[in-house]
PDB file of C-alpha atoms in Angstrom:
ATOM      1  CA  UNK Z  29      14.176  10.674 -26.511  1.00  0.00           C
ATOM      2  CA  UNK Z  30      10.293  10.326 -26.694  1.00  0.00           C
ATOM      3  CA  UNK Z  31       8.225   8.932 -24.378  1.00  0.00           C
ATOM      4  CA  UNK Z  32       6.961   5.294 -25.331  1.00  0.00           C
ATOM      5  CA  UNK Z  33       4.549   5.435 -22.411  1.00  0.00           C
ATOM      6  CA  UNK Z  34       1.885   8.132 -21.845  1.00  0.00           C
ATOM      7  CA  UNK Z  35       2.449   9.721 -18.144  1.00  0.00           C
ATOM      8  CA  UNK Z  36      -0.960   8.533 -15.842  1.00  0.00           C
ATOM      9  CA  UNK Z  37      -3.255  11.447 -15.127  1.00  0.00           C
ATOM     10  CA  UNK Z  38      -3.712  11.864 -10.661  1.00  0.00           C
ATOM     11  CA  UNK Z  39      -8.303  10.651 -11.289  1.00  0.00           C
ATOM     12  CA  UNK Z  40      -5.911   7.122 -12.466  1.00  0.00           C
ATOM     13  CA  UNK Z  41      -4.123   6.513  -9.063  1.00  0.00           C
ATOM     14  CA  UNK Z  42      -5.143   5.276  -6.099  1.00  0.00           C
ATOM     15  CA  UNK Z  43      -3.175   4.226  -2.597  1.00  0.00           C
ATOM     16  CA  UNK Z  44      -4.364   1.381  -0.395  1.00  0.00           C
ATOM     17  CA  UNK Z  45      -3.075  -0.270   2.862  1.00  0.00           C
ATOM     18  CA  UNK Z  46      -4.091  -3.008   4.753  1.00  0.00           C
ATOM     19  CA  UNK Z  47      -4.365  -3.949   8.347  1.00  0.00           C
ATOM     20  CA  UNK Z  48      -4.391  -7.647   9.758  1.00  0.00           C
ATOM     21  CA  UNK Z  49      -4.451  -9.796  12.233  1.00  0.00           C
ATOM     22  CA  UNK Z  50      -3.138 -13.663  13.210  1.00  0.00           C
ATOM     23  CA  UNK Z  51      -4.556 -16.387  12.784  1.00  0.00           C
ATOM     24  CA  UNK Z  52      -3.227 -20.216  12.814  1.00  0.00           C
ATOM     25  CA  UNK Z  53      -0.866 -21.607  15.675  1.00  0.00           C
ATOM     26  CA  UNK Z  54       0.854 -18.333  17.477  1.00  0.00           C
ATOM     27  CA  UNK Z  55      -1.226 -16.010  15.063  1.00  0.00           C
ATOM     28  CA  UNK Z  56       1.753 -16.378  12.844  1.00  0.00           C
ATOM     29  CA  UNK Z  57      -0.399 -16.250   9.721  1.00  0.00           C
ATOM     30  CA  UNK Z  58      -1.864 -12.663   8.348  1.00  0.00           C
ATOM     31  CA  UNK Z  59      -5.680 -12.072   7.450  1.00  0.00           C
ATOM     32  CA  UNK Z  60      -6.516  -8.696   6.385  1.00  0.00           C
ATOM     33  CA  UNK Z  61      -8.692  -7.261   9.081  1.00  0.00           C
ATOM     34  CA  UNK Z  62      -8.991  -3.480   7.785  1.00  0.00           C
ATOM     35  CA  UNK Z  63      -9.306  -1.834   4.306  1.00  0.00           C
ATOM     36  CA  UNK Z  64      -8.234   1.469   3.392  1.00  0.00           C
ATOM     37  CA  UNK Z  65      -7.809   3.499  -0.367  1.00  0.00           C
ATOM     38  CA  UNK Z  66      -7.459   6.866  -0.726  1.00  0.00           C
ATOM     39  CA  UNK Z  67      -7.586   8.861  -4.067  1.00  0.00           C
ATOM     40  CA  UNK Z  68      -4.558  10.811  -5.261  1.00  0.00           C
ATOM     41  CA  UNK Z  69      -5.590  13.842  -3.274  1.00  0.00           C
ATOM     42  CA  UNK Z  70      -5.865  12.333  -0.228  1.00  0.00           C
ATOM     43  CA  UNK Z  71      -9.459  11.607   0.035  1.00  0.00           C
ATOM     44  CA  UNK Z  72     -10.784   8.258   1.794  1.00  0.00           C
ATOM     45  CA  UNK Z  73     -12.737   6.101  -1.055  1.00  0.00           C
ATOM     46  CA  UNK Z  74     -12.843   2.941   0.950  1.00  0.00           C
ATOM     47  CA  UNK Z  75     -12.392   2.473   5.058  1.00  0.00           C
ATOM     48  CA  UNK Z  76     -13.332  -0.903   6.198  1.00  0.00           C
ATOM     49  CA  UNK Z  77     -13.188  -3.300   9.331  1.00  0.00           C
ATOM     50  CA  UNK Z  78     -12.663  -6.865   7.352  1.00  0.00           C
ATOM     51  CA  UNK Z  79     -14.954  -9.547   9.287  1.00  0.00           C
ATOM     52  CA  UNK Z  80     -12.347 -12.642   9.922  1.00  0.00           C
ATOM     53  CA  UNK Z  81     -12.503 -15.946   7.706  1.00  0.00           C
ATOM     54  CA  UNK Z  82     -11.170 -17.713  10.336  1.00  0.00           C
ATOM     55  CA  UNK Z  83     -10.497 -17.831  14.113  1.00  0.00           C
ATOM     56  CA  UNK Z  84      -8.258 -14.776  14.892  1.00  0.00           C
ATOM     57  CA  UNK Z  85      -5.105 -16.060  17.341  1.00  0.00           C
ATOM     58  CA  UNK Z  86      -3.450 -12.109  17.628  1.00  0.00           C
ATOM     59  CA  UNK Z  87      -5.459  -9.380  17.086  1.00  0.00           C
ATOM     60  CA  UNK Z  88      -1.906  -7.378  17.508  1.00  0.00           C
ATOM     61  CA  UNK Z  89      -4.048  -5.074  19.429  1.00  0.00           C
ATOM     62  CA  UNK Z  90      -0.560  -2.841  20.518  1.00  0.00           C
ATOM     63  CA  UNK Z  91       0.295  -2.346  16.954  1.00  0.00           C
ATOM     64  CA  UNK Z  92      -3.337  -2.275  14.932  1.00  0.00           C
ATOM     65  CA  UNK Z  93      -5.439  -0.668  17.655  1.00  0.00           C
ATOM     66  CA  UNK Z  94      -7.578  -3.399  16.429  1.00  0.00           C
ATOM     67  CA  UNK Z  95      -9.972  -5.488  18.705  1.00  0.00           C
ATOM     68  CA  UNK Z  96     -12.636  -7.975  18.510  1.00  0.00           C
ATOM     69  CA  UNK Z  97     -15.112  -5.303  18.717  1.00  0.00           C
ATOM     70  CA  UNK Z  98     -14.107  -3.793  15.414  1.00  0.00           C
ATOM     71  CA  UNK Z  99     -14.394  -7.461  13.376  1.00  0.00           C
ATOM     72  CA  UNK Z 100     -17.708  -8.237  14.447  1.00  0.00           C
ATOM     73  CA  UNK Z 101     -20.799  -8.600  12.006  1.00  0.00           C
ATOM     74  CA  UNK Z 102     -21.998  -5.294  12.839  1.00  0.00           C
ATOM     75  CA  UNK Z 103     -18.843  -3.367  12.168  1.00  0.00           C
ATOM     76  CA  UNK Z 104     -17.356  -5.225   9.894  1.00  0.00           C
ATOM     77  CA  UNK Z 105     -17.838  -6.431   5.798  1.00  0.00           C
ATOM     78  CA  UNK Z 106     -17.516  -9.984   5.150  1.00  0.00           C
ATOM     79  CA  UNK Z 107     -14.625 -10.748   3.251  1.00  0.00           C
ATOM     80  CA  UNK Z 108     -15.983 -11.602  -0.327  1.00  0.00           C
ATOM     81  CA  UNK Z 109     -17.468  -8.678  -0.252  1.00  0.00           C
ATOM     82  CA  UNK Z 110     -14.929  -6.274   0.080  1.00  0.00           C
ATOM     83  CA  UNK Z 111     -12.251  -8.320  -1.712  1.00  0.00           C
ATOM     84  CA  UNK Z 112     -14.994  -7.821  -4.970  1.00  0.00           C
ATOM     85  CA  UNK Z 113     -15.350  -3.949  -3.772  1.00  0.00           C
ATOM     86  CA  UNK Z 114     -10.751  -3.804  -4.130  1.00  0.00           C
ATOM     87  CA  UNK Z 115     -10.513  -5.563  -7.076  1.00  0.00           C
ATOM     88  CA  UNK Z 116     -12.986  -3.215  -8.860  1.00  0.00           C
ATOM     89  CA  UNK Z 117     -11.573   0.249  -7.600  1.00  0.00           C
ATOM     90  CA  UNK Z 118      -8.375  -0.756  -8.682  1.00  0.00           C
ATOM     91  CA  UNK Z 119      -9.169  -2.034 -12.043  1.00  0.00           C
ATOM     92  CA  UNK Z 120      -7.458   0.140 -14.465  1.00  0.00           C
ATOM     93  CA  UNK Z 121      -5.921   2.094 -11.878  1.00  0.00           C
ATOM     94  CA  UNK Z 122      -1.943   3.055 -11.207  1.00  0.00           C
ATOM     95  CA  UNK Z 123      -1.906   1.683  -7.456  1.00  0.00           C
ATOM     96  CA  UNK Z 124       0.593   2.948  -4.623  1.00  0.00           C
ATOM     97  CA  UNK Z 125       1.425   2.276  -1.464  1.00  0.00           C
ATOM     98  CA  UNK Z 126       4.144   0.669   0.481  1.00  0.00           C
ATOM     99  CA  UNK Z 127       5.057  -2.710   0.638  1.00  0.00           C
ATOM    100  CA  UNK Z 128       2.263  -3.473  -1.613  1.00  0.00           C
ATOM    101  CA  UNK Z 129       2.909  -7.198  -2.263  1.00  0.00           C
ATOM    102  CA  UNK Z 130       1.773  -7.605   1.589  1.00  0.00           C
ATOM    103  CA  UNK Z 131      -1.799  -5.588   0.842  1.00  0.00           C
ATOM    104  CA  UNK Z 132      -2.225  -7.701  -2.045  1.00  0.00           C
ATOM    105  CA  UNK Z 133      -1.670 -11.155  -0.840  1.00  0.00           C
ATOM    106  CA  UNK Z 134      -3.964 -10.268   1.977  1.00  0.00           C
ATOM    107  CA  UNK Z 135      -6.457  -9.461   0.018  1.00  0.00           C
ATOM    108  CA  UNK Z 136      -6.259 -11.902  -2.841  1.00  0.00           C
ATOM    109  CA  UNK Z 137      -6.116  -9.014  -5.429  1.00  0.00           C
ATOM    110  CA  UNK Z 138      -3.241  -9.320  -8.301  1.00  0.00           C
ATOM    111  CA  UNK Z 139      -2.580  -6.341  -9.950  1.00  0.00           C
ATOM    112  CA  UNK Z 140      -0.302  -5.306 -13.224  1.00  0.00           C
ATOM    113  CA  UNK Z 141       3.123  -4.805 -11.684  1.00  0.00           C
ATOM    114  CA  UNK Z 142       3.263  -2.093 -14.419  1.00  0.00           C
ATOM    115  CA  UNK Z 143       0.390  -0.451 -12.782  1.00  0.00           C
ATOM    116  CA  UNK Z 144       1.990  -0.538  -9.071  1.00  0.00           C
ATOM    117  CA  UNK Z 145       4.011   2.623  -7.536  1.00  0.00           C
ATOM    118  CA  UNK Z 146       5.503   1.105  -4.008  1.00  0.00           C
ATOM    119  CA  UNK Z 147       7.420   3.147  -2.305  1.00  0.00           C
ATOM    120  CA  UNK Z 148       9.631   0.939  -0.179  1.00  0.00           C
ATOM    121  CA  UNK Z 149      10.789  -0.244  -3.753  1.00  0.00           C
ATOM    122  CA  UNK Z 150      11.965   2.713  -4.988  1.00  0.00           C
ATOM    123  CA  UNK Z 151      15.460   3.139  -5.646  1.00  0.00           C
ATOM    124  CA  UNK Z 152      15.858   6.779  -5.507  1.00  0.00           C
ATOM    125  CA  UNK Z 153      14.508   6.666  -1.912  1.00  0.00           C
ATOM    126  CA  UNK Z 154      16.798   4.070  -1.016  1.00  0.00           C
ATOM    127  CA  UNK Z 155      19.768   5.877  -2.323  1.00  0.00           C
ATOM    128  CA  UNK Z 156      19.089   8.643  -0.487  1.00  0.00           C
ATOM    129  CA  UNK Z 157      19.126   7.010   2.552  1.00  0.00           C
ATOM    130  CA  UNK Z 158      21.884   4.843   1.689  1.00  0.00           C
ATOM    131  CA  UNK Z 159      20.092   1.635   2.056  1.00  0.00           C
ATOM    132  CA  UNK Z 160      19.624  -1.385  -0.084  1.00  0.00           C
ATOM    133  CA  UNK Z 161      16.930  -2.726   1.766  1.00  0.00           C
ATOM    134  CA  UNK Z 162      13.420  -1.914   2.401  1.00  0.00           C
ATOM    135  CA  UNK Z 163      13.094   1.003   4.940  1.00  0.00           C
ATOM    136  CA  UNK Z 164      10.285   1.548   7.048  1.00  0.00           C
ATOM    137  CA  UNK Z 165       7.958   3.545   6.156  1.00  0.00           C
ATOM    138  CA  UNK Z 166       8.333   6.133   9.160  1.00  0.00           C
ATOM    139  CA  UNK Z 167      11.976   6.449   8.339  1.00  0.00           C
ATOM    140  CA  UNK Z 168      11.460   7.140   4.819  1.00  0.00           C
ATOM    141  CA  UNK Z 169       8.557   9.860   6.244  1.00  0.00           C
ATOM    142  CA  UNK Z 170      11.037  11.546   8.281  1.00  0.00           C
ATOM    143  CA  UNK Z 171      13.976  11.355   6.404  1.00  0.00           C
ATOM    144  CA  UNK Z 172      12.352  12.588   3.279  1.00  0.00           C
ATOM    145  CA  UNK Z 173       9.296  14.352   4.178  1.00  0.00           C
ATOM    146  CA  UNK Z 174      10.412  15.376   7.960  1.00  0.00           C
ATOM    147  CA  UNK Z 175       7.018  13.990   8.910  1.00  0.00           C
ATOM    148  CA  UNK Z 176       6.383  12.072  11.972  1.00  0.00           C
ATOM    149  CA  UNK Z 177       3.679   8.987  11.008  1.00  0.00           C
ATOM    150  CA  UNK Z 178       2.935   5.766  12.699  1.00  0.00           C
ATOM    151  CA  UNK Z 179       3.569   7.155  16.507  1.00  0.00           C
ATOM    152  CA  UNK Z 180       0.953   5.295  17.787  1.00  0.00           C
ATOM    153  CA  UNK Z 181      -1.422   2.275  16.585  1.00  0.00           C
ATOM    154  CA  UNK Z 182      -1.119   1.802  13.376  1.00  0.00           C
ATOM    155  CA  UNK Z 183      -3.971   3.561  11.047  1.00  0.00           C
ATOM    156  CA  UNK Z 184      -4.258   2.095   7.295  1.00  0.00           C
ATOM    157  CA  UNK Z 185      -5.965   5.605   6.561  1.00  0.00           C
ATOM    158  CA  UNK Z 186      -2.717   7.491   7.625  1.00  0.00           C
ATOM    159  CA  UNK Z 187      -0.340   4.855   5.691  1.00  0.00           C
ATOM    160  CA  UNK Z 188      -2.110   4.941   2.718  1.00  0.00           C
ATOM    161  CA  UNK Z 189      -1.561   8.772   2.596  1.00  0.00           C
ATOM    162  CA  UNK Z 190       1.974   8.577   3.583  1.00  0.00           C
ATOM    163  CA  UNK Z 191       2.686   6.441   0.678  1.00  0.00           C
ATOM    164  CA  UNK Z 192       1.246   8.421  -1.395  1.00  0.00           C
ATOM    165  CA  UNK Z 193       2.867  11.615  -0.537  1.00  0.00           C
ATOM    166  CA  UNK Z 194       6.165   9.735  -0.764  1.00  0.00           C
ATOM    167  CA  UNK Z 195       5.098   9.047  -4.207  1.00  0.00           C
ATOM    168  CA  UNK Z 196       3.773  12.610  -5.152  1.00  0.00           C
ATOM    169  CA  UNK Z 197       7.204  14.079  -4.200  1.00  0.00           C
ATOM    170  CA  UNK Z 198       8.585  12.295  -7.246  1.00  0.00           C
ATOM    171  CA  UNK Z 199       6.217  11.539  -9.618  1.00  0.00           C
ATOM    172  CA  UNK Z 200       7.671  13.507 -12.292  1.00  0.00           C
ATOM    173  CA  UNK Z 201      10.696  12.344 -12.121  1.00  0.00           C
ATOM    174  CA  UNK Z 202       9.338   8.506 -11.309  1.00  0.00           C
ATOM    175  CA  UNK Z 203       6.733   8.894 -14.091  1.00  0.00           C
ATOM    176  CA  UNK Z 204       8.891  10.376 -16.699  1.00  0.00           C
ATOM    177  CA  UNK Z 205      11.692   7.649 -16.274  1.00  0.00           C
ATOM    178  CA  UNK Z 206       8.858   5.256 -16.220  1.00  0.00           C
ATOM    179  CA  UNK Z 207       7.104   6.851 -19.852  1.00  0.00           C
ATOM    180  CA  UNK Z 208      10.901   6.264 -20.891  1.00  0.00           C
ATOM    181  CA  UNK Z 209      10.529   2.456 -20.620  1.00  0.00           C
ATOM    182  CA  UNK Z 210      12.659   2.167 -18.205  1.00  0.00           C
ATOM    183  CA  UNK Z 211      11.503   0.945 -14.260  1.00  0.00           C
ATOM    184  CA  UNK Z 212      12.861   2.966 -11.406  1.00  0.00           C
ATOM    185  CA  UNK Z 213      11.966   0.413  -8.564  1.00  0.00           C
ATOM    186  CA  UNK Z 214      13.289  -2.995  -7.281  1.00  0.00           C
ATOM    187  CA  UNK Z 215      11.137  -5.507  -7.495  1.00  0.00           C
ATOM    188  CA  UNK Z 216       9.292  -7.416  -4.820  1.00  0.00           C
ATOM    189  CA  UNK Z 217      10.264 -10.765  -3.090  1.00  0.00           C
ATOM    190  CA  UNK Z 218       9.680 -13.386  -5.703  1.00  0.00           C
ATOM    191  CA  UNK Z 219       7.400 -15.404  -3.679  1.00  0.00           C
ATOM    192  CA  UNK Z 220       4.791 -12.825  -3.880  1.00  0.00           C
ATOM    193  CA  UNK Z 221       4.821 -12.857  -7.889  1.00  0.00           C
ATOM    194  CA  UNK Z 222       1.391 -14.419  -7.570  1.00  0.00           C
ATOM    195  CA  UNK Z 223       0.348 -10.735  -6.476  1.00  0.00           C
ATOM    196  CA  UNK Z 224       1.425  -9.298  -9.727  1.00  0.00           C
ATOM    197  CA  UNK Z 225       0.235  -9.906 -13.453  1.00  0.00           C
TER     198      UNK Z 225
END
């Protein structure tokens, strides 16, 4: 059968992953407070402390690593700013990462869901763990990849690349199924479908 869909060369892709924080009663609500996207080699293109649009309740300081210090004015973007800086870099661009309806809502970036890659969606990955839910990321990194990620704080940097190494460890086989019309992934919670065009 031929492919209807040309397969997306690796200058095309991009990974991102987002950080936040809490704000509202109980910090129950999530602002993005860090930005990362790395190309398809690994390679940091954007790394950035988000300054907070409004009063930050939980920094989740034992999970993010993040503190005050890091969303202050002189560490920090303001969040215009770098929400303008996303949306361009992944303009035309095949996006992965992992739970990528999260990053997205955060940031207030939609993106083609034909253009996304996210790994905790994939069904392969699921059936080899025997799941039917979405796994966490360090279990799929040790289960697939036997690599240990997320020990510590959490690090956007070092999430962004684990997705995407998930993802490069089948993209034949996800892109070729994919150039066949056909979509290999489940698709995200429907009350994120703002997050998708």
């Amino acid at each position: 059968m031929p492919a209807k869909y040309s397969i997306p060369s690796p200058d095309q892709f991009l990974s991102v992953s987002c950080l936040v924080v809490g704000v509202g009663t109980g910090g129950g609500t999530s602002m993005v407070a860090r930005v990362s996207v790395v190309n398809y080699r690994g390679h940091v293109v954007m790394d950035t402390y988000v300054q907070p649009l409004m009063h930050v309740t939980d920094y989740r300081t034992a999970i993010t690593g993040i503190e005050p210090r890091h969303l202050s004015s002189a560490n920090a973007r303001p969040f215009a700013e770098v929400q303008q800086d996303v949306a361009n870099l992944l303009r035309e661009k095949v996006v992965v990462g992992y739970t990528l309806w999260n990053d997205l809502s955060v940031l207030g970036v939609p993106h083609p869901g034909v253009a996304t890659r996210d790994v905790a969606l994939y069904r392969p990955f699921r059936t080899a763990l025997q799941s039917n839910q979405v796994i966490g990321l360090p279990t799929l990194m040790w289960r697939l990849m036997r690599r240990r990620v997320q020990e510590g704080t959490l690090d956007s940097v070092e999430n962004a690349r684990a997705a995407l190494d998930l993802y490069r460890s089948q993209a034949s086989e996800w892109e070729t199924v994919i150039s066949m019309g056909r979509w290999p992934a489940e698709l995200p919670p429907d009350t994120f479908s703002r997050c998708y065009t």
